[in-house]
Amino acid sequence: MSTVFTQRTARVAIAVLAAFGTLALGLVLAIPASALDAPVAMQRNLAGMGYLPASGVDGKDGPQTRAAVRAFEHDNGLVEDGAYGPRTELALHNKVMEVQRAAGTPADGQYGPVTTAVVRGFQSQHGLFPDGVAGVATMDAMGVDRTVWNTADRKLAQHGWSVSAQHGCIVQLWNHESDWHVYATNPSSGAYGIPQSWPAGKMAATGLDWRTNPATQIQWGLDYIKRRYGTPCAAWSFWQAHHPHWY
């Protein structure tokens, strides 16, 4: 049985609250990202982010849930195995908190009724369908990156580069270096992360969360490319011209 359904009763509490005049039952309180979520809390987060339909919040480790986990993992630089382990949990909590901060509600990493209501209000104010789900259009309006490639495009522009001109080059470069995986580690050199920093700890200059945060890794990688090569396309050209490949 998948570890996603391992019970952690000491870490999970059930709260009952009134919301908009109706009783909302079974709201799972926030738990630290070091412990695996209870199934329904995990599914509620996936549904709130638009990866799982509301009908999929059923507490069962079925094909639909595993597909939703894989889709989230794909978007966030994780190995797409459909298993809700600590790395996936941390990334999902962090992404929910980004949405919560952008929507203006306390960021606890749990996509419950309050977050749904606040997101619905945000959507109404911005001409979006008010379903309370932080899907692609809603996250775009919030300025929250849904995928690692969205993060890269935003940071390309911040570096003064044309996104249309440089996007393909950075995608190709990091496809070959790490397949855009946050935890990618070269077994020989120890190069680490999406940009394959070597030594890995150099990324700490950009952020102390460099081991787990794709945005920090991408920022460091683009800073490095700008200093050394000028543009991602120049770095990609250098990579292709050298055997064994490196940049």
PDB file of C-alpha atoms in Angstrom:
ATOM      1  CA  MET A   1       0.000   0.000   0.000  1.00  0.00           C
ATOM      2  CA  SER A   2       1.251   3.503  -0.804  1.00  0.00           C
ATOM      3  CA  THR A   3       2.754   5.475   2.068  1.00  0.00           C
ATOM      4  CA  VAL A   4       0.354   8.272   1.180  1.00  0.00           C
ATOM      5  CA  PHE A   5      -2.229   6.395   3.224  1.00  0.00           C
ATOM      6  CA  THR A   6      -0.066   5.763   6.278  1.00  0.00           C
ATOM      7  CA  GLN A   7      -1.955   7.100   9.252  1.00  0.00           C
ATOM      8  CA  ARG A   8      -0.250   9.808  11.287  1.00  0.00           C
ATOM      9  CA  THR A   9      -2.917  10.321  13.950  1.00  0.00           C
ATOM     10  CA  ALA A  10      -0.572  12.277  16.187  1.00  0.00           C
ATOM     11  CA  ARG A  11      -0.180  14.913  13.471  1.00  0.00           C
ATOM     12  CA  VAL A  12      -3.717  15.276  12.204  1.00  0.00           C
ATOM     13  CA  ALA A  13      -6.669  17.018  13.864  1.00  0.00           C
ATOM     14  CA  ILE A  14     -10.206  17.573  12.664  1.00  0.00           C
ATOM     15  CA  ALA A  15     -11.833  20.975  13.088  1.00  0.00           C
ATOM     16  CA  VAL A  16     -15.422  21.976  12.612  1.00  0.00           C
ATOM     17  CA  LEU A  17     -16.239  25.521  11.554  1.00  0.00           C
ATOM     18  CA  ALA A  18     -19.120  27.556  10.237  1.00  0.00           C
ATOM     19  CA  ALA A  19     -18.594  29.087   6.790  1.00  0.00           C
ATOM     20  CA  PHE A  20     -21.134  31.292   5.070  1.00  0.00           C
ATOM     21  CA  GLY A  21     -23.923  30.074   7.277  1.00  0.00           C
ATOM     22  CA  THR A  22     -23.334  26.389   6.569  1.00  0.00           C
ATOM     23  CA  LEU A  23     -21.371  23.892   8.590  1.00  0.00           C
ATOM     24  CA  ALA A  24     -18.078  22.857   6.998  1.00  0.00           C
ATOM     25  CA  LEU A  25     -17.019  19.491   8.413  1.00  0.00           C
ATOM     26  CA  GLY A  26     -13.739  17.699   8.320  1.00  0.00           C
ATOM     27  CA  LEU A  27     -11.378  20.627   7.818  1.00  0.00           C
ATOM     28  CA  VAL A  28      -7.899  19.209   8.335  1.00  0.00           C
ATOM     29  CA  LEU A  29      -5.713  21.593  10.306  1.00  0.00           C
ATOM     30  CA  ALA A  30      -2.311  22.640   9.052  1.00  0.00           C
ATOM     31  CA  ILE A  31       0.475  20.146   9.676  1.00  0.00           C
ATOM     32  CA  PRO A  32       4.206  20.510   9.201  1.00  0.00           C
ATOM     33  CA  ALA A  33       5.556  19.617   5.766  1.00  0.00           C
ATOM     34  CA  SER A  34       7.869  17.058   7.395  1.00  0.00           C
ATOM     35  CA  ALA A  35       4.970  14.655   7.934  1.00  0.00           C
ATOM     36  CA  LEU A  36       2.927  13.023   5.203  1.00  0.00           C
ATOM     37  CA  ASP A  37      -0.536  14.489   4.816  1.00  0.00           C
ATOM     38  CA  ALA A  38      -3.625  12.468   5.518  1.00  0.00           C
ATOM     39  CA  PRO A  39      -5.158  11.330   2.212  1.00  0.00           C
ATOM     40  CA  VAL A  40      -8.082  13.762   2.171  1.00  0.00           C
ATOM     41  CA  ALA A  41      -5.890  16.759   3.068  1.00  0.00           C
ATOM     42  CA  MET A  42      -3.490  15.892   0.269  1.00  0.00           C
ATOM     43  CA  GLN A  43      -6.320  15.431  -2.216  1.00  0.00           C
ATOM     44  CA  ARG A  44      -7.942  18.683  -1.106  1.00  0.00           C
ATOM     45  CA  ASN A  45      -4.699  20.522  -1.905  1.00  0.00           C
ATOM     46  CA  LEU A  46      -4.472  18.882  -5.317  1.00  0.00           C
ATOM     47  CA  ALA A  47      -8.109  19.748  -6.033  1.00  0.00           C
ATOM     48  CA  GLY A  48      -7.643  23.330  -4.876  1.00  0.00           C
ATOM     49  CA  MET A  49      -4.752  23.698  -7.307  1.00  0.00           C
ATOM     50  CA  GLY A  50      -6.753  22.237 -10.177  1.00  0.00           C
ATOM     51  CA  TYR A  51      -4.973  18.899 -10.470  1.00  0.00           C
ATOM     52  CA  LEU A  52      -7.838  16.783  -9.160  1.00  0.00           C
ATOM     53  CA  PRO A  53     -11.616  17.230  -9.536  1.00  0.00           C
ATOM     54  CA  ALA A  54     -13.579  17.822  -6.351  1.00  0.00           C
ATOM     55  CA  SER A  55     -15.149  14.380  -6.764  1.00  0.00           C
ATOM     56  CA  GLY A  56     -11.665  12.911  -6.419  1.00  0.00           C
ATOM     57  CA  VAL A  57     -11.374  13.981  -2.772  1.00  0.00           C
ATOM     58  CA  ASP A  58     -12.382  10.562  -1.497  1.00  0.00           C
ATOM     59  CA  GLY A  59      -9.477   9.369   0.662  1.00  0.00           C
ATOM     60  CA  LYS A  60      -8.599   6.581  -1.778  1.00  0.00           C
ATOM     61  CA  ASP A  61      -5.235   5.955  -3.419  1.00  0.00           C
ATOM     62  CA  GLY A  62      -6.661   5.361  -6.858  1.00  0.00           C
ATOM     63  CA  PRO A  63      -5.422   5.950 -10.418  1.00  0.00           C
ATOM     64  CA  GLN A  64      -6.969   9.429 -10.527  1.00  0.00           C
ATOM     65  CA  THR A  65      -5.090  10.570  -7.439  1.00  0.00           C
ATOM     66  CA  ARG A  66      -1.801   9.114  -8.652  1.00  0.00           C
ATOM     67  CA  ALA A  67      -2.246  10.834 -12.016  1.00  0.00           C
ATOM     68  CA  ALA A  68      -2.882  14.137 -10.237  1.00  0.00           C
ATOM     69  CA  VAL A  69       0.262  13.691  -8.146  1.00  0.00           C
ATOM     70  CA  ARG A  70       2.283  12.929 -11.277  1.00  0.00           C
ATOM     71  CA  ALA A  71       0.952  16.043 -13.019  1.00  0.00           C
ATOM     72  CA  PHE A  72       1.909  18.197 -10.044  1.00  0.00           C
ATOM     73  CA  GLU A  73       5.342  16.575  -9.879  1.00  0.00           C
ATOM     74  CA  HIS A  74       5.876  17.227 -13.585  1.00  0.00           C
ATOM     75  CA  ASP A  75       5.072  20.918 -13.193  1.00  0.00           C
ATOM     76  CA  ASN A  76       7.306  21.370 -10.168  1.00  0.00           C
ATOM     77  CA  GLY A  77      10.579  19.693 -11.088  1.00  0.00           C
ATOM     78  CA  LEU A  78      10.041  16.402  -9.262  1.00  0.00           C
ATOM     79  CA  VAL A  79      10.408  12.795 -10.354  1.00  0.00           C
ATOM     80  CA  GLU A  80       7.024  11.827 -11.788  1.00  0.00           C
ATOM     81  CA  ASP A  81       6.342   8.628  -9.872  1.00  0.00           C
ATOM     82  CA  GLY A  82       2.858   9.433  -8.558  1.00  0.00           C
ATOM     83  CA  ALA A  83       3.990   8.642  -5.007  1.00  0.00           C
ATOM     84  CA  TYR A  84       3.203  11.307  -2.426  1.00  0.00           C
ATOM     85  CA  GLY A  85       6.493  11.359  -0.586  1.00  0.00           C
ATOM     86  CA  PRO A  86       8.080  14.122   1.508  1.00  0.00           C
ATOM     87  CA  ARG A  87       9.487  15.997  -1.504  1.00  0.00           C
ATOM     88  CA  THR A  88       6.140  16.164  -3.244  1.00  0.00           C
ATOM     89  CA  GLU A  89       4.412  17.114  -0.019  1.00  0.00           C
ATOM     90  CA  LEU A  90       6.826  19.975   0.608  1.00  0.00           C
ATOM     91  CA  ALA A  91       6.432  21.300  -2.925  1.00  0.00           C
ATOM     92  CA  LEU A  92       2.627  21.103  -2.762  1.00  0.00           C
ATOM     93  CA  HIS A  93       2.472  22.875   0.593  1.00  0.00           C
ATOM     94  CA  ASN A  94       4.774  25.602  -0.677  1.00  0.00           C
ATOM     95  CA  LYS A  95       2.734  26.126  -3.843  1.00  0.00           C
ATOM     96  CA  VAL A  96      -0.526  26.318  -1.886  1.00  0.00           C
ATOM     97  CA  MET A  97       1.086  28.899   0.391  1.00  0.00           C
ATOM     98  CA  GLU A  98       2.139  30.970  -2.626  1.00  0.00           C
ATOM     99  CA  VAL A  99      -1.487  31.038  -3.764  1.00  0.00           C
ATOM    100  CA  GLN A 100      -2.697  31.879  -0.281  1.00  0.00           C
ATOM    101  CA  ARG A 101      -0.289  34.811   0.018  1.00  0.00           C
ATOM    102  CA  ALA A 102      -1.287  36.133  -3.398  1.00  0.00           C
ATOM    103  CA  ALA A 103      -4.975  35.810  -2.520  1.00  0.00           C
ATOM    104  CA  GLY A 104      -4.497  37.565   0.840  1.00  0.00           C
ATOM    105  CA  THR A 105      -5.354  34.751   3.236  1.00  0.00           C
ATOM    106  CA  PRO A 106      -3.184  33.192   5.969  1.00  0.00           C
ATOM    107  CA  ALA A 107      -0.632  30.843   4.378  1.00  0.00           C
ATOM    108  CA  ASP A 108      -0.886  27.509   6.177  1.00  0.00           C
ATOM    109  CA  GLY A 109      -0.387  25.211   3.182  1.00  0.00           C
ATOM    110  CA  GLN A 110      -3.869  23.713   3.467  1.00  0.00           C
ATOM    111  CA  TYR A 111      -6.405  24.461   0.743  1.00  0.00           C
ATOM    112  CA  GLY A 112      -9.552  24.512   2.879  1.00  0.00           C
ATOM    113  CA  PRO A 113     -12.904  26.351   2.746  1.00  0.00           C
ATOM    114  CA  VAL A 114     -11.434  29.713   3.753  1.00  0.00           C
ATOM    115  CA  THR A 115      -8.824  29.612   0.989  1.00  0.00           C
ATOM    116  CA  THR A 116     -11.459  28.509  -1.507  1.00  0.00           C
ATOM    117  CA  ALA A 117     -13.688  31.448  -0.560  1.00  0.00           C
ATOM    118  CA  VAL A 118     -10.858  33.980  -0.772  1.00  0.00           C
ATOM    119  CA  VAL A 119      -9.708  32.640  -4.145  1.00  0.00           C
ATOM    120  CA  ARG A 120     -13.292  32.825  -5.353  1.00  0.00           C
ATOM    121  CA  GLY A 121     -13.370  36.498  -4.348  1.00  0.00           C
ATOM    122  CA  PHE A 122     -10.090  37.120  -6.187  1.00  0.00           C
ATOM    123  CA  GLN A 123     -11.485  35.470  -9.294  1.00  0.00           C
ATOM    124  CA  SER A 124     -14.640  37.577  -9.195  1.00  0.00           C
ATOM    125  CA  GLN A 125     -12.573  40.745  -8.929  1.00  0.00           C
ATOM    126  CA  HIS A 126     -10.431  39.766 -11.912  1.00  0.00           C
ATOM    127  CA  GLY A 127     -13.121  38.589 -14.306  1.00  0.00           C
ATOM    128  CA  LEU A 128     -12.376  34.900 -13.853  1.00  0.00           C
ATOM    129  CA  PHE A 129     -14.851  32.082 -13.327  1.00  0.00           C
ATOM    130  CA  PRO A 130     -15.343  32.047  -9.532  1.00  0.00           C
ATOM    131  CA  ASP A 131     -14.902  28.363  -8.777  1.00  0.00           C
ATOM    132  CA  GLY A 132     -12.348  28.846  -5.993  1.00  0.00           C
ATOM    133  CA  VAL A 133      -9.805  26.655  -7.790  1.00  0.00           C
ATOM    134  CA  ALA A 134      -6.321  28.047  -8.401  1.00  0.00           C
ATOM    135  CA  GLY A 135      -5.980  26.761 -11.928  1.00  0.00           C
ATOM    136  CA  VAL A 136      -3.753  28.035 -14.712  1.00  0.00           C
ATOM    137  CA  ALA A 137      -5.628  31.278 -15.438  1.00  0.00           C
ATOM    138  CA  THR A 138      -6.062  32.145 -11.760  1.00  0.00           C
ATOM    139  CA  MET A 139      -2.416  31.553 -10.894  1.00  0.00           C
ATOM    140  CA  ASP A 140      -1.377  33.591 -13.917  1.00  0.00           C
ATOM    141  CA  ALA A 141      -3.556  36.486 -12.744  1.00  0.00           C
ATOM    142  CA  MET A 142      -2.035  36.168  -9.259  1.00  0.00           C
ATOM    143  CA  GLY A 143       1.498  36.233 -10.651  1.00  0.00           C
ATOM    144  CA  VAL A 144       2.187  32.798  -9.161  1.00  0.00           C
ATOM    145  CA  ASP A 145       4.305  30.444 -11.289  1.00  0.00           C
ATOM    146  CA  ARG A 146       2.515  27.160 -11.888  1.00  0.00           C
ATOM    147  CA  THR A 147       5.477  25.348 -13.427  1.00  0.00           C
ATOM    148  CA  VAL A 148       9.266  25.506 -13.339  1.00  0.00           C
ATOM    149  CA  TRP A 149       9.155  26.698 -16.965  1.00  0.00           C
ATOM    150  CA  ASN A 150       6.848  29.564 -15.977  1.00  0.00           C
ATOM    151  CA  THR A 151       9.393  30.512 -13.329  1.00  0.00           C
ATOM    152  CA  ALA A 152      12.200  30.412 -15.884  1.00  0.00           C
ATOM    153  CA  ASP A 153      10.292  32.598 -18.356  1.00  0.00           C
ATOM    154  CA  ARG A 154       9.554  35.190 -15.690  1.00  0.00           C
ATOM    155  CA  LYS A 155      13.180  35.280 -14.642  1.00  0.00           C
ATOM    156  CA  LEU A 156      14.399  35.423 -18.244  1.00  0.00           C
ATOM    157  CA  ALA A 157      12.472  38.660 -18.626  1.00  0.00           C
ATOM    158  CA  GLN A 158      13.843  39.953 -15.314  1.00  0.00           C
ATOM    159  CA  HIS A 159      17.361  39.375 -16.645  1.00  0.00           C
ATOM    160  CA  GLY A 160      16.581  41.584 -19.622  1.00  0.00           C
ATOM    161  CA  TRP A 161      16.362  38.779 -22.176  1.00  0.00           C
ATOM    162  CA  SER A 162      13.699  38.157 -24.790  1.00  0.00           C
ATOM    163  CA  VAL A 163      11.622  35.217 -23.571  1.00  0.00           C
ATOM    164  CA  SER A 164      10.710  34.164 -27.108  1.00  0.00           C
ATOM    165  CA  ALA A 165      14.381  34.205 -28.150  1.00  0.00           C
ATOM    166  CA  GLN A 166      15.887  32.516 -25.076  1.00  0.00           C
ATOM    167  CA  HIS A 167      13.176  30.135 -23.856  1.00  0.00           C
ATOM    168  CA  GLY A 168      14.048  27.288 -26.223  1.00  0.00           C
ATOM    169  CA  CYS A 169      17.740  27.488 -25.375  1.00  0.00           C
ATOM    170  CA  ILE A 170      17.299  27.350 -21.602  1.00  0.00           C
ATOM    171  CA  VAL A 171      14.789  24.520 -21.943  1.00  0.00           C
ATOM    172  CA  GLN A 172      17.214  22.495 -24.068  1.00  0.00           C
ATOM    173  CA  LEU A 173      20.197  23.240 -21.839  1.00  0.00           C
ATOM    174  CA  TRP A 174      18.523  22.185 -18.617  1.00  0.00           C
ATOM    175  CA  ASN A 175      16.683  19.295 -20.263  1.00  0.00           C
ATOM    176  CA  HIS A 176      20.103  17.810 -20.923  1.00  0.00           C
ATOM    177  CA  GLU A 177      21.651  18.836 -17.619  1.00  0.00           C
ATOM    178  CA  SER A 178      18.955  17.778 -15.165  1.00  0.00           C
ATOM    179  CA  ASP A 179      15.636  17.241 -16.965  1.00  0.00           C
ATOM    180  CA  TRP A 180      14.548  20.210 -14.816  1.00  0.00           C
ATOM    181  CA  HIS A 181      14.587  18.114 -11.642  1.00  0.00           C
ATOM    182  CA  VAL A 182      15.095  20.006  -8.397  1.00  0.00           C
ATOM    183  CA  TYR A 183      16.895  17.125  -6.682  1.00  0.00           C
ATOM    184  CA  ALA A 184      18.973  15.981  -9.661  1.00  0.00           C
ATOM    185  CA  THR A 185      22.458  14.987  -8.481  1.00  0.00           C
ATOM    186  CA  ASN A 186      25.372  14.015 -10.706  1.00  0.00           C
ATOM    187  CA  PRO A 187      26.733  10.785  -9.203  1.00  0.00           C
ATOM    188  CA  SER A 188      30.281  11.574 -10.297  1.00  0.00           C
ATOM    189  CA  SER A 189      30.754  15.285  -9.621  1.00  0.00           C
ATOM    190  CA  GLY A 190      27.960  16.024  -7.160  1.00  0.00           C
ATOM    191  CA  ALA A 191      26.573  18.806  -9.376  1.00  0.00           C
ATOM    192  CA  TYR A 192      23.094  19.528  -8.138  1.00  0.00           C
ATOM    193  CA  GLY A 193      19.687  20.867  -9.010  1.00  0.00           C
ATOM    194  CA  ILE A 194      18.044  22.190 -12.148  1.00  0.00           C
ATOM    195  CA  PRO A 195      21.128  24.155 -13.298  1.00  0.00           C
ATOM    196  CA  GLN A 196      23.562  21.474 -12.027  1.00  0.00           C
ATOM    197  CA  SER A 197      25.560  23.815  -9.823  1.00  0.00           C
ATOM    198  CA  TRP A 198      29.039  22.549  -8.961  1.00  0.00           C
ATOM    199  CA  PRO A 199      29.839  22.604  -6.177  1.00  0.00           C
ATOM    200  CA  ALA A 200      26.208  22.469  -5.182  1.00  0.00           C
ATOM    201  CA  GLY A 201      26.564  24.810  -2.226  1.00  0.00           C
ATOM    202  CA  LYS A 202      27.303  27.785  -4.465  1.00  0.00           C
ATOM    203  CA  MET A 203      23.543  28.244  -4.820  1.00  0.00           C
ATOM    204  CA  ALA A 204      23.319  29.175  -1.136  1.00  0.00           C
ATOM    205  CA  ALA A 205      24.429  32.666  -2.161  1.00  0.00           C
ATOM    206  CA  THR A 206      21.032  33.065  -3.829  1.00  0.00           C
ATOM    207  CA  GLY A 207      18.893  31.488  -1.119  1.00  0.00           C
ATOM    208  CA  LEU A 208      19.164  29.186   1.871  1.00  0.00           C
ATOM    209  CA  ASP A 209      16.387  27.041   0.378  1.00  0.00           C
ATOM    210  CA  TRP A 210      18.550  26.164  -2.642  1.00  0.00           C
ATOM    211  CA  ARG A 211      18.276  22.424  -2.004  1.00  0.00           C
ATOM    212  CA  THR A 212      14.491  22.316  -2.427  1.00  0.00           C
ATOM    213  CA  ASN A 213      13.269  25.506  -4.124  1.00  0.00           C
ATOM    214  CA  PRO A 214      13.235  25.499  -7.937  1.00  0.00           C
ATOM    215  CA  ALA A 215      12.887  29.286  -8.082  1.00  0.00           C
ATOM    216  CA  THR A 216      16.113  29.742  -6.113  1.00  0.00           C
ATOM    217  CA  GLN A 217      17.939  27.260  -8.333  1.00  0.00           C
ATOM    218  CA  ILE A 218      16.655  28.896 -11.517  1.00  0.00           C
ATOM    219  CA  GLN A 219      17.628  32.361 -10.287  1.00  0.00           C
ATOM    220  CA  TRP A 220      21.145  31.166  -9.485  1.00  0.00           C
ATOM    221  CA  GLY A 221      21.454  29.364 -12.813  1.00  0.00           C
ATOM    222  CA  LEU A 222      20.403  32.360 -14.874  1.00  0.00           C
ATOM    223  CA  ASP A 223      22.674  34.671 -12.883  1.00  0.00           C
ATOM    224  CA  TYR A 224      25.562  32.290 -13.597  1.00  0.00           C
ATOM    225  CA  ILE A 225      24.734  32.148 -17.308  1.00  0.00           C
ATOM    226  CA  LYS A 226      24.531  35.920 -17.576  1.00  0.00           C
ATOM    227  CA  ARG A 227      27.915  36.381 -15.913  1.00  0.00           C
ATOM    228  CA  ARG A 228      29.707  33.669 -17.884  1.00  0.00           C
ATOM    229  CA  TYR A 229      27.992  33.539 -21.284  1.00  0.00           C
ATOM    230  CA  GLY A 230      25.736  36.555 -21.619  1.00  0.00           C
ATOM    231  CA  THR A 231      22.619  34.656 -22.683  1.00  0.00           C
ATOM    232  CA  PRO A 232      21.104  31.165 -22.385  1.00  0.00           C
ATOM    233  CA  CYS A 233      21.509  30.648 -26.141  1.00  0.00           C
ATOM    234  CA  ALA A 234      25.231  31.374 -25.867  1.00  0.00           C
ATOM    235  CA  ALA A 235      25.463  28.888 -22.983  1.00  0.00           C
ATOM    236  CA  TRP A 236      23.560  26.288 -25.002  1.00  0.00           C
ATOM    237  CA  SER A 237      25.899  26.789 -27.971  1.00  0.00           C
ATOM    238  CA  PHE A 238      28.915  26.338 -25.684  1.00  0.00           C
ATOM    239  CA  TRP A 239      27.393  23.175 -24.200  1.00  0.00           C
ATOM    240  CA  GLN A 240      26.854  21.652 -27.648  1.00  0.00           C
ATOM    241  CA  ALA A 241      30.389  22.455 -28.782  1.00  0.00           C
ATOM    242  CA  HIS A 242      32.141  20.704 -25.891  1.00  0.00           C
ATOM    243  CA  HIS A 243      32.508  16.963 -25.334  1.00  0.00           C
ATOM    244  CA  PRO A 244      31.896  15.800 -22.731  1.00  0.00           C
ATOM    245  CA  HIS A 245      29.172  18.415 -22.510  1.00  0.00           C
ATOM    246  CA  TRP A 246      29.345  21.113 -19.853  1.00  0.00           C
ATOM    247  CA  TYR A 247      28.753  24.821 -19.460  1.00  0.00           C
TER     248      TYR A 247
END
